[in-house]
Coordinates of C-alpha atoms in Angstrom, one line a residue:
M20 CA 24.3 60.8 30.6
R21 CA 23.6 57.2 30.0
H22 CA 20.3 58.1 28.2
Y23 CA 22.1 60.5 25.9
F24 CA 24.7 57.9 25.1
A25 CA 22.0 55.3 24.3
L26 CA 20.3 57.7 22.0
F27 CA 23.6 58.5 20.2
I28 CA 24.3 54.8 19.6
L29 CA 20.7 54.2 18.3
G30 CA 21.1 57.2 15.9
L31 CA 24.4 55.9 14.7
L32 CA 23.0 52.5 13.9
L33 CA 20.1 54.0 12.0
A34 CA 22.5 56.1 10.0
L35 CA 24.6 53.1 9.1
S36 CA 21.7 51.0 8.2
S37 CA 20.4 53.6 5.8
C38 CA 23.7 53.4 4.0
R39 CA 23.7 49.6 3.6
T40 CA 23.9 48.3 0.0
D41 CA 23.5 44.6 1.0
F42 CA 20.1 44.4 -0.7
D43 CA 21.0 46.2 -3.9
T44 CA 20.8 43.6 -6.6
V45 CA 22.2 43.1 -10.0
A46 CA 20.6 41.3 -12.9
S47 CA 21.1 37.6 -13.2
T48 CA 23.8 36.7 -15.7
G49 CA 22.7 33.1 -16.3
D50 CA 25.0 31.5 -13.7
L51 CA 22.4 29.8 -11.5
K52 CA 23.0 26.3 -10.3
F53 CA 20.4 23.7 -9.7
S54 CA 20.0 20.6 -7.5
K55 CA 18.9 18.6 -10.7
D56 CA 18.6 19.3 -14.4
T57 CA 15.3 17.4 -14.7
V58 CA 12.5 17.0 -12.2
Y59 CA 10.8 13.6 -12.7
L60 CA 7.3 13.5 -11.2
D61 CA 6.3 9.9 -10.6
T62 CA 3.5 8.3 -12.6
V63 CA 0.0 9.7 -11.9
F64 CA -3.5 8.8 -13.1
K65 CA -5.2 11.2 -15.4
N66 CA -6.7 14.2 -13.5
I67 CA -5.3 13.0 -10.1
G68 CA -2.9 15.5 -8.5
S69 CA 0.7 14.4 -8.1
S70 CA 2.9 14.6 -5.0
T71 CA 5.0 17.8 -4.6
Y72 CA 8.6 17.7 -5.8
Q73 CA 11.4 19.9 -4.9
L74 CA 14.0 21.8 -6.9
K75 CA 16.7 23.9 -5.2
V76 CA 18.2 26.9 -7.0
Y77 CA 21.7 28.3 -6.0
N78 CA 23.3 31.7 -6.4
K79 CA 27.0 30.9 -5.8
T80 CA 28.2 34.4 -6.8
K81 CA 29.2 37.2 -4.5
N82 CA 26.3 39.4 -5.7
D83 CA 22.7 39.7 -4.7
I84 CA 20.8 39.1 -7.9
S85 CA 17.4 39.6 -9.3
I86 CA 16.0 37.0 -11.7
P87 CA 13.8 39.0 -14.1
I88 CA 11.4 36.0 -14.7
I89 CA 10.9 32.4 -13.5
Q90 CA 8.2 30.8 -15.5
L91 CA 6.8 27.6 -17.0
K92 CA 7.6 27.4 -20.7
K93 CA 3.9 26.7 -21.5
G94 CA 2.9 29.7 -19.4
L95 CA -0.6 29.9 -18.0
N96 CA -1.6 26.9 -20.1
S97 CA 0.8 24.6 -18.3
K98 CA -0.5 21.7 -16.3
Y99 CA 2.3 22.1 -13.8
R100 CA 2.2 24.6 -11.0
M101 CA 4.9 26.0 -8.7
T102 CA 5.7 27.9 -5.6
V103 CA 8.9 29.9 -5.5
D104 CA 10.2 30.4 -1.9
G105 CA 6.6 30.3 -0.7
M106 CA 5.3 32.7 -3.4
T107 CA 2.5 31.7 -5.8
G108 CA 3.2 34.3 -8.5
N109 CA 0.7 34.4 -11.3
N110 CA -1.4 31.2 -10.8
G111 CA 1.8 29.3 -9.9
K112 CA 3.1 29.7 -13.5
I113 CA 4.9 33.0 -13.8
F114 CA 7.1 34.9 -11.3
N115 CA 8.7 38.3 -11.9
N116 CA 11.8 39.9 -10.4
V117 CA 12.7 37.2 -7.9
T118 CA 15.6 38.2 -5.6
L119 CA 18.3 35.6 -4.6
L120 CA 21.0 36.8 -2.2
A121 CA 24.7 36.1 -2.6
K122 CA 25.8 32.6 -1.6
D123 CA 22.1 31.7 -1.0
S124 CA 19.5 29.4 -2.4
L125 CA 15.7 29.3 -3.0
Y126 CA 13.2 26.4 -3.1
I127 CA 10.8 25.7 -5.9
F128 CA 8.1 23.1 -5.3
V129 CA 6.3 21.6 -8.3
E130 CA 3.2 19.5 -8.8
T131 CA 0.8 18.6 -11.6
T132 CA -2.7 17.5 -12.5
A133 CA -3.0 16.4 -16.1
D134 CA -5.3 14.4 -18.4
I135 CA -4.1 11.6 -20.7
T136 CA -5.0 13.9 -23.6
D137 CA -2.3 16.4 -22.4
A138 CA 0.4 13.8 -22.8
D139 CA 2.4 12.7 -25.9
P140 CA 0.3 9.9 -27.4
T141 CA 3.4 7.9 -28.3
D142 CA 4.8 7.6 -24.7
F143 CA 2.1 9.2 -22.5
L144 CA 4.7 11.7 -21.1
Y145 CA 3.6 15.2 -20.2
T146 CA 6.5 17.6 -20.2
D147 CA 7.4 21.3 -19.7
E148 CA 10.3 23.4 -18.5
I149 CA 11.0 25.9 -15.8
Q150 CA 12.7 28.8 -17.4
F151 CA 15.0 31.2 -15.6
D152 CA 15.5 34.6 -17.3
S153 CA 15.5 34.8 -21.1
G154 CA 17.6 35.5 -24.1
A155 CA 21.4 34.9 -23.6
N156 CA 20.8 34.3 -19.9
L157 CA 18.1 31.7 -20.3
Q158 CA 18.5 28.6 -18.1
Q159 CA 16.0 25.8 -18.0
V160 CA 15.1 22.7 -15.9
A161 CA 13.0 20.0 -17.6
L162 CA 9.8 18.6 -16.0
V163 CA 8.6 15.1 -16.9
T164 CA 5.5 13.1 -15.8
L165 CA 4.0 9.9 -17.0
I166 CA 0.2 10.1 -17.3
Q167 CA -1.6 6.8 -17.0
D168 CA -5.1 6.2 -18.4
A169 CA -7.6 4.4 -16.2
V170 CA -11.2 3.5 -15.7
F171 CA -12.7 5.5 -12.9
L172 CA -15.5 4.1 -10.8
Y173 CA -17.2 6.4 -8.2
P174 CA -20.5 7.3 -6.5
K175 CA -22.5 9.5 -8.8
Q176 CA -24.6 12.6 -7.7
N177 CA -28.2 13.1 -8.3
T178 CA -29.7 16.4 -9.5
Y179 CA -29.8 17.6 -5.9
G180 CA -26.1 17.1 -5.5
T181 CA -26.6 14.1 -3.1
K182 CA -23.9 11.4 -3.5
E183 CA -24.8 7.7 -3.9
K184 CA -24.6 5.6 -0.7
I185 CA -24.7 1.9 0.0
Q186 CA -25.2 0.1 3.3
I187 CA -22.5 -1.8 5.1
D188 CA -23.1 -3.2 8.5
G189 CA -26.3 -1.1 8.7
K190 CA -24.5 2.2 8.0
D191 CA -24.7 4.4 4.9
V192 CA -21.3 4.9 3.3
D193 CA -20.2 6.6 0.1
G194 CA -20.5 3.9 -2.5
F195 CA -22.2 2.6 -5.6
Y196 CA -23.1 -0.8 -7.1
L197 CA -21.2 -2.1 -10.1
D198 CA -23.3 -2.1 -13.2
E199 CA -23.0 -4.8 -15.8
N200 CA -24.6 -2.5 -18.4
D201 CA -23.0 0.9 -17.5
A202 CA -23.4 3.4 -20.3
A203 CA -19.8 4.5 -20.2
N204 CA -17.8 1.5 -18.9
G205 CA -19.9 -1.5 -20.2
N206 CA -19.8 -4.5 -17.8
E207 CA -18.3 -3.2 -14.6
L208 CA -18.5 -6.7 -13.0
I209 CA -15.6 -7.9 -15.1
F210 CA -12.2 -6.2 -14.4
T211 CA -9.9 -6.8 -17.3
N212 CA -6.2 -6.0 -17.8
D213 CA -6.8 -3.4 -20.5
K214 CA -6.5 -0.4 -18.2
P215 CA -6.1 0.1 -14.5
Y216 CA -9.2 0.8 -12.4
V217 CA -9.4 3.6 -9.8
I218 CA -12.2 3.2 -7.3
Y219 CA -13.7 6.1 -5.1
G220 CA -15.9 5.1 -2.2
Y221 CA -17.1 1.5 -1.8
A222 CA -17.8 -0.5 -5.0
G223 CA -20.6 -2.9 -4.1
V224 CA -21.4 -6.2 -5.9
P225 CA -25.1 -6.5 -6.5
E226 CA -27.1 -9.4 -5.1
F227 CA -27.0 -12.6 -7.2
T228 CA -24.1 -11.4 -9.3
T229 CA -20.4 -12.3 -9.4
V230 CA -17.5 -9.8 -9.8
K231 CA -14.6 -11.2 -11.7
F232 CA -11.0 -10.0 -11.9
E233 CA -9.1 -11.4 -14.9
A234 CA -5.3 -12.2 -14.8
G235 CA -3.3 -9.0 -14.8
A236 CA -6.1 -6.7 -13.6
R237 CA -4.9 -3.6 -11.6
V238 CA -7.3 -2.0 -9.1
H239 CA -6.4 1.2 -7.2
F240 CA -8.5 2.4 -4.3
H241 CA -8.7 6.0 -3.3
A242 CA -8.6 6.9 0.4
N243 CA -11.5 5.5 2.5
S244 CA -12.5 3.2 -0.4
G245 CA -13.0 -0.5 -0.8
L246 CA -14.9 -3.4 -2.3
Y247 CA -18.1 -4.8 -0.8
I248 CA -19.4 -8.2 -1.7
G249 CA -23.0 -8.2 -0.3
D250 CA -25.7 -10.7 0.3
N251 CA -25.8 -13.5 -2.3
A252 CA -22.9 -12.0 -4.2
S253 CA -19.6 -13.6 -5.1
L254 CA -16.0 -12.7 -5.8
Q255 CA -13.7 -14.5 -8.2
I256 CA -10.1 -13.4 -8.6
N257 CA -8.6 -15.3 -11.5
G258 CA -4.9 -14.4 -11.4
A259 CA -2.2 -16.6 -12.7
A260 CA 1.5 -17.2 -12.1
S261 CA 3.8 -14.6 -13.7
T262 CA 7.2 -15.1 -15.4
T263 CA 8.6 -11.6 -14.8
D264 CA 9.1 -9.2 -11.9
K265 CA 6.3 -7.1 -13.4
L266 CA 3.8 -9.7 -12.0
E267 CA 2.0 -9.4 -15.4
N268 CA -0.6 -12.1 -14.5
E269 CA -1.1 -11.2 -10.9
V270 CA -4.3 -9.3 -9.8
I271 CA -3.1 -6.4 -7.7
F272 CA -5.2 -4.3 -5.2
E273 CA -3.5 -1.2 -3.8
G274 CA -3.9 2.5 -3.3
D275 CA -4.1 5.1 -6.0
R276 CA -0.9 7.0 -5.3
L277 CA 1.6 5.6 -7.7
E278 CA 4.7 7.5 -6.4
S279 CA 7.4 5.4 -4.9
L280 CA 7.0 7.2 -1.6
Y281 CA 3.6 5.5 -1.2
S282 CA 4.6 2.0 -2.2
D283 CA 4.7 0.7 1.4
I284 CA 2.5 3.1 3.4
P285 CA -0.3 1.2 5.2
G286 CA -3.9 2.4 5.4
Q287 CA -4.2 4.1 2.0
W288 CA -7.6 2.5 1.5
N289 CA -10.0 0.5 3.6
S290 CA -10.8 -3.2 2.8
V291 CA -12.4 -5.9 0.8
I292 CA -15.5 -6.8 2.8
F293 CA -17.4 -10.1 2.4
S294 CA -20.8 -9.8 4.0
N295 CA -22.3 -12.7 6.0
G296 CA -24.7 -13.3 3.2
S297 CA -22.1 -13.6 0.4
A298 CA -21.0 -16.9 -1.0
N299 CA -18.8 -18.8 -3.5
H300 CA -15.6 -16.9 -3.3
T301 CA -12.3 -18.0 -5.0
I302 CA -9.1 -16.0 -4.8
N303 CA -6.0 -17.0 -6.8
H304 CA -2.9 -15.0 -7.4
L305 CA -3.9 -11.8 -5.7
T306 CA -1.4 -9.3 -4.3
L307 CA -3.1 -6.9 -1.9
K308 CA -1.3 -4.1 0.0
N309 CA -1.5 -0.9 2.0
A310 CA -5.1 -1.3 3.3
V311 CA -6.6 -1.0 6.7
I312 CA -7.9 -4.6 6.6
G313 CA -6.9 -6.7 3.6
L314 CA -9.7 -9.3 3.4
D315 CA -12.5 -8.9 5.9
F316 CA -14.7 -12.0 6.0
Q317 CA -17.9 -11.6 8.0
N318 CA -19.3 -15.1 8.2
P319 CA -19.9 -15.8 4.5
F320 CA -22.1 -18.8 3.6
N321 CA -19.7 -21.4 2.4
T322 CA -16.1 -22.3 1.9
V323 CA -13.6 -19.6 0.7
E324 CA -10.6 -20.7 -1.3
I325 CA -7.5 -18.5 -1.1
K326 CA -4.5 -19.6 -3.1
N327 CA -1.2 -18.1 -4.1
T328 CA -2.0 -14.8 -2.4
Q329 CA 0.2 -12.1 -0.9
I330 CA -1.1 -9.4 1.6
Y331 CA 1.2 -6.7 2.9
N332 CA 1.2 -3.5 5.0
C333 CA -2.3 -3.4 6.6
V334 CA -3.0 -1.2 9.6
E335 CA -5.1 -3.8 11.4
Y336 CA -5.3 -7.3 9.8
G337 CA -4.1 -9.0 6.6
I338 CA -7.0 -11.4 6.8
L339 CA -9.8 -11.1 9.4
A340 CA -12.1 -14.1 9.3
K341 CA -15.2 -14.2 11.5
N342 CA -16.7 -17.7 11.7
T343 CA -15.5 -18.4 8.2
H344 CA -14.5 -21.7 6.4
I345 CA -11.2 -21.1 4.6
I346 CA -9.0 -23.4 2.6
G347 CA -5.7 -21.5 2.2
E348 CA -2.7 -22.6 0.1
N349 CA 0.5 -20.7 -0.6
I350 CA -0.5 -17.5 1.3
V351 CA 2.0 -14.9 2.4
I352 CA 1.1 -12.1 4.8
N353 CA 3.4 -9.6 6.5
Y354 CA 3.2 -6.2 8.3
A355 CA -0.2 -5.9 10.1
G356 CA -0.8 -3.7 13.1
L357 CA -2.8 -6.3 15.0
A358 CA -2.4 -9.7 13.3
S359 CA -1.4 -11.0 9.9
L360 CA -4.1 -13.7 10.2
S361 CA -6.9 -13.4 12.7
C362 CA -9.6 -16.1 12.8
V363 CA -12.3 -15.1 15.4
Y364 CA -15.7 -16.3 16.6
G365 CA -14.9 -19.8 15.6
G366 CA -15.0 -21.3 12.1
N367 CA -13.2 -23.9 10.1
Y368 CA -9.7 -23.3 8.7
N369 CA -7.2 -25.4 6.7
F370 CA -3.9 -23.8 5.8
A371 CA -1.1 -25.5 3.9
H372 CA 2.3 -24.1 2.9
C373 CA 1.6 -20.6 4.1
T374 CA 4.0 -18.0 5.5
F375 CA 2.3 -15.9 8.2
N376 CA 4.9 -13.4 9.2
N377 CA 4.5 -10.1 11.1
N378 CA 7.3 -7.5 11.4
W379 CA 5.0 -4.6 12.3
Q380 CA 6.8 -2.2 14.7
N381 CA 5.0 -2.8 17.9
S382 CA 5.1 -5.3 20.7
T383 CA 1.4 -6.4 20.7
H384 CA 0.9 -7.9 17.2
F385 CA 0.7 -11.5 16.2
A386 CA 1.4 -13.4 13.0
V387 CA -1.6 -15.8 13.8
N388 CA -4.5 -15.2 16.2
L389 CA -7.2 -17.9 16.8
S390 CA -10.3 -17.3 18.9
N391 CA -13.8 -18.9 19.5
S392 CA -15.3 -15.7 21.0
L393 CA -16.1 -12.2 20.0
A394 CA -17.3 -9.4 22.3
G395 CA -20.7 -8.0 21.5
E396 CA -21.9 -11.1 19.6
T397 CA -24.9 -13.1 20.8
P398 CA -23.8 -15.6 22.0
E399 CA -20.3 -14.3 22.5
T400 CA -18.8 -17.7 21.8
N401 CA -19.0 -19.9 18.7
P402 CA -17.3 -23.3 17.9
L403 CA -13.9 -23.3 16.4
T404 CA -14.5 -26.7 14.8
N405 CA -11.0 -26.8 13.1
A406 CA -7.9 -24.8 12.6
T407 CA -5.2 -26.8 10.9
F408 CA -1.8 -25.5 9.8
N409 CA 0.4 -27.9 7.7
N410 CA 3.9 -27.2 6.5
C411 CA 3.6 -23.5 7.5
I412 CA 5.9 -20.8 8.9
I413 CA 4.5 -18.6 11.7
Y414 CA 7.2 -16.0 12.5
G415 CA 7.8 -12.3 13.0
S416 CA 9.6 -9.7 15.1
N417 CA 7.9 -10.3 18.5
T418 CA 8.7 -12.9 21.0
N419 CA 5.4 -14.6 20.6
E420 CA 3.8 -14.7 17.1
F421 CA 1.0 -17.3 17.8
N422 CA -2.0 -16.5 20.0
L423 CA -4.8 -18.7 21.3
N424 CA -7.8 -16.9 22.8
K425 CA -9.9 -19.8 24.1
S426 CA -13.2 -19.8 25.7
T427 CA -14.3 -23.0 27.5
S428 CA -18.0 -22.2 26.5
A429 CA -17.4 -23.5 22.9
P430 CA -15.2 -26.1 21.2
F431 CA -11.7 -25.0 20.2
V432 CA -10.1 -27.5 17.9
Y433 CA -6.7 -26.8 16.3
Q434 CA -3.5 -28.6 15.2
L435 CA -0.1 -27.6 13.8
N436 CA 1.8 -30.1 11.8
N437 CA 5.4 -29.7 10.5
C438 CA 5.5 -25.9 11.2
L439 CA 8.2 -23.5 12.0
L440 CA 6.9 -21.3 14.9
K441 CA 8.1 -18.4 16.9
F442 CA 7.0 -18.5 20.5
S443 CA 8.8 -18.1 23.9
S444 CA 10.1 -21.5 24.7
S445 CA 9.9 -20.8 28.4
S446 CA 6.1 -20.6 28.5
T447 CA 4.4 -22.8 31.1
D448 CA 0.9 -22.3 29.7
P449 CA -0.5 -25.8 28.9
D450 CA -1.9 -24.5 25.6
Y451 CA 1.6 -23.8 24.3
Q452 CA 3.5 -27.0 25.0
F453 CA 4.9 -27.5 21.5
K454 CA 7.2 -30.4 22.2
T455 CA 5.0 -32.5 24.5
D456 CA 1.4 -31.8 23.4
A457 CA 1.0 -34.3 20.5
V458 CA -2.7 -33.6 20.2
H459 CA -2.1 -30.1 19.0
Y460 CA 1.5 -30.0 17.8
N461 CA 3.6 -32.3 15.7
Q462 CA 7.1 -31.8 14.4
I463 CA 7.3 -28.1 15.5
I464 CA 10.6 -26.2 14.8
L465 CA 10.6 -23.7 17.6
N466 CA 12.3 -20.2 17.5
E467 CA 14.6 -20.8 14.6
N468 CA 15.2 -18.0 12.2
P469 CA 13.8 -19.1 8.7
K470 CA 16.4 -16.8 7.0
F471 CA 14.0 -15.1 4.7
Y472 CA 15.6 -13.4 1.8
N473 CA 14.5 -9.8 2.6
V474 CA 11.6 -9.3 5.1
S475 CA 11.6 -5.5 4.7
Q476 CA 10.9 -5.9 0.9
N477 CA 8.4 -8.7 1.6
K478 CA 10.6 -11.3 -0.1
F479 CA 10.0 -14.6 1.8
N480 CA 12.1 -16.9 -0.3
I481 CA 14.4 -19.3 1.5
D482 CA 17.4 -21.3 0.4
N483 CA 18.9 -24.6 1.6
T484 CA 20.5 -23.0 4.7
S485 CA 17.1 -22.3 6.2
P486 CA 15.8 -24.5 9.0
A487 CA 12.6 -24.6 7.0
F488 CA 14.4 -26.4 4.2
A489 CA 13.0 -29.9 3.4
K490 CA 11.2 -30.0 6.8
G491 CA 7.7 -30.4 5.4
N492 CA 5.6 -33.5 5.4
Q493 CA 4.8 -35.1 2.0
I494 CA 1.3 -35.9 3.1
Y495 CA 0.4 -32.2 3.1
I496 CA 2.3 -31.1 0.0
I497 CA 0.9 -28.6 -2.4
P498 CA 2.7 -29.5 -5.7
L499 CA 3.5 -26.0 -6.9
D500 CA 4.6 -23.1 -4.7
I501 CA 3.3 -19.5 -4.8
I502 CA 5.2 -18.6 -7.9
G503 CA 4.5 -21.9 -9.7
A504 CA 7.8 -23.7 -8.9
T505 CA 7.6 -27.4 -8.3
R506 CA 8.0 -28.6 -4.8
T507 CA 10.4 -31.5 -4.1
S508 CA 10.0 -34.3 -1.5
P509 CA 10.3 -33.6 1.3
P510 CA 9.0 -30.1 0.7
D511 CA 10.1 -26.9 2.3
L512 CA 7.9 -25.1 4.9
G513 CA 6.1 -22.0 3.9
A514 CA 4.8 -20.6 0.6
Y515 CA 8.1 -20.7 -1.3
Q516 CA 10.1 -23.7 -2.5
S517 CA 13.8 -23.1 -1.8
A518 CA 15.8 -21.8 -4.7
V519 CA 18.5 -19.2 -5.6
F520 CA 17.4 -15.9 -4.0
P521 CA 15.7 -13.4 -6.4
K522 CA 17.7 -10.5 -7.6

């Protein structure tokens, strides 16, 4: 009997389901609701695809409806493309008879790839509309994208389809050498502020040449790209102080994704690499962000000057210096997976009025790391002839932000004067006796919060309530701070002279 009863119930359910009218639809009457009336796609470079943006469409009626057509106003010629609830329609441009159930919603995802010639020449905006239905029931959502023109630099292919390569550390990588007589771009060794530059692969600086970056130059690196200054080549970054928040005179190195979502994502490009045969480098008013290693010095020939420079959000190091001679003034580094500043395999370093901070979210990073050894080198140790920090701030989110990796096989000479430093005050290690070791430490402010304005936004300004206020030594003063403000006497510690916090 139970079997007959089960068969009866199954038959009844099948009969009822055949009579359902839940999925009978009526035509849309133009009453759709939208999560936004305009979809703004962030600025993109010409012919580089945008991120994907979302629009939600609601049916708030009691009826299941059929939308006769969802399409881009420019049809198959539109530079936008869509998916509608996972469907691609006709090339992502036109969708027919789309069902939307009562009290339900659907997702539309939009992206674009457009050329500067597609945009309005007066404002460089490329626009279109998503149209829902037509005639009296027509509803529309606007699409807006700013297209930015740029100079594109990339490895070329020969007639056999093989892409250009250059050698870095004995390995072939996708790259090319900048040409001072390029047929399309002219002198590629001078980066101006006329247009942004977008680099694919490694841009190499040829031997016995100098690459120059003029004030206001903007350089965007694609994924796995970078800049390589090879043997007997030089780098000059000639930025200047800016008067507005647009940093109009700063030279900026960053990734090529312009959407706000990518503004602080580390590792979007690789590094600026200085080979051990390069020479005569000067860096002034550079902002570098979102690399793997910001500045990677591999034992260049002579002194490197780094002034008024900011480096943020690097996967490994802000500055990695291998047996390098650096004179650094008004440097700010924050967010690095291993160390904001790492000086390894010896060298000679003089830093004044620098802010080395590290708020990377792990427990193994440092703001400053010093070492006179390097595994795999022959010999493994090399003299650290000098590492001096004057009027600096060395701080971050870990208990200890200062690390000494000393080998007794080579000299290790260092000194901190008038610095604010974060390090566990309970340490019994003789290398970290900040209050009693006068050979290495003088006037150290230990474990006091410098009260930066906003670390998460990389704003390291201080005011007169900071313990770094007026604690510097006049002997080591750099007259102007990182933004060109005049320092008073006694000066503040770090790269910024105290003032009213920025808005």
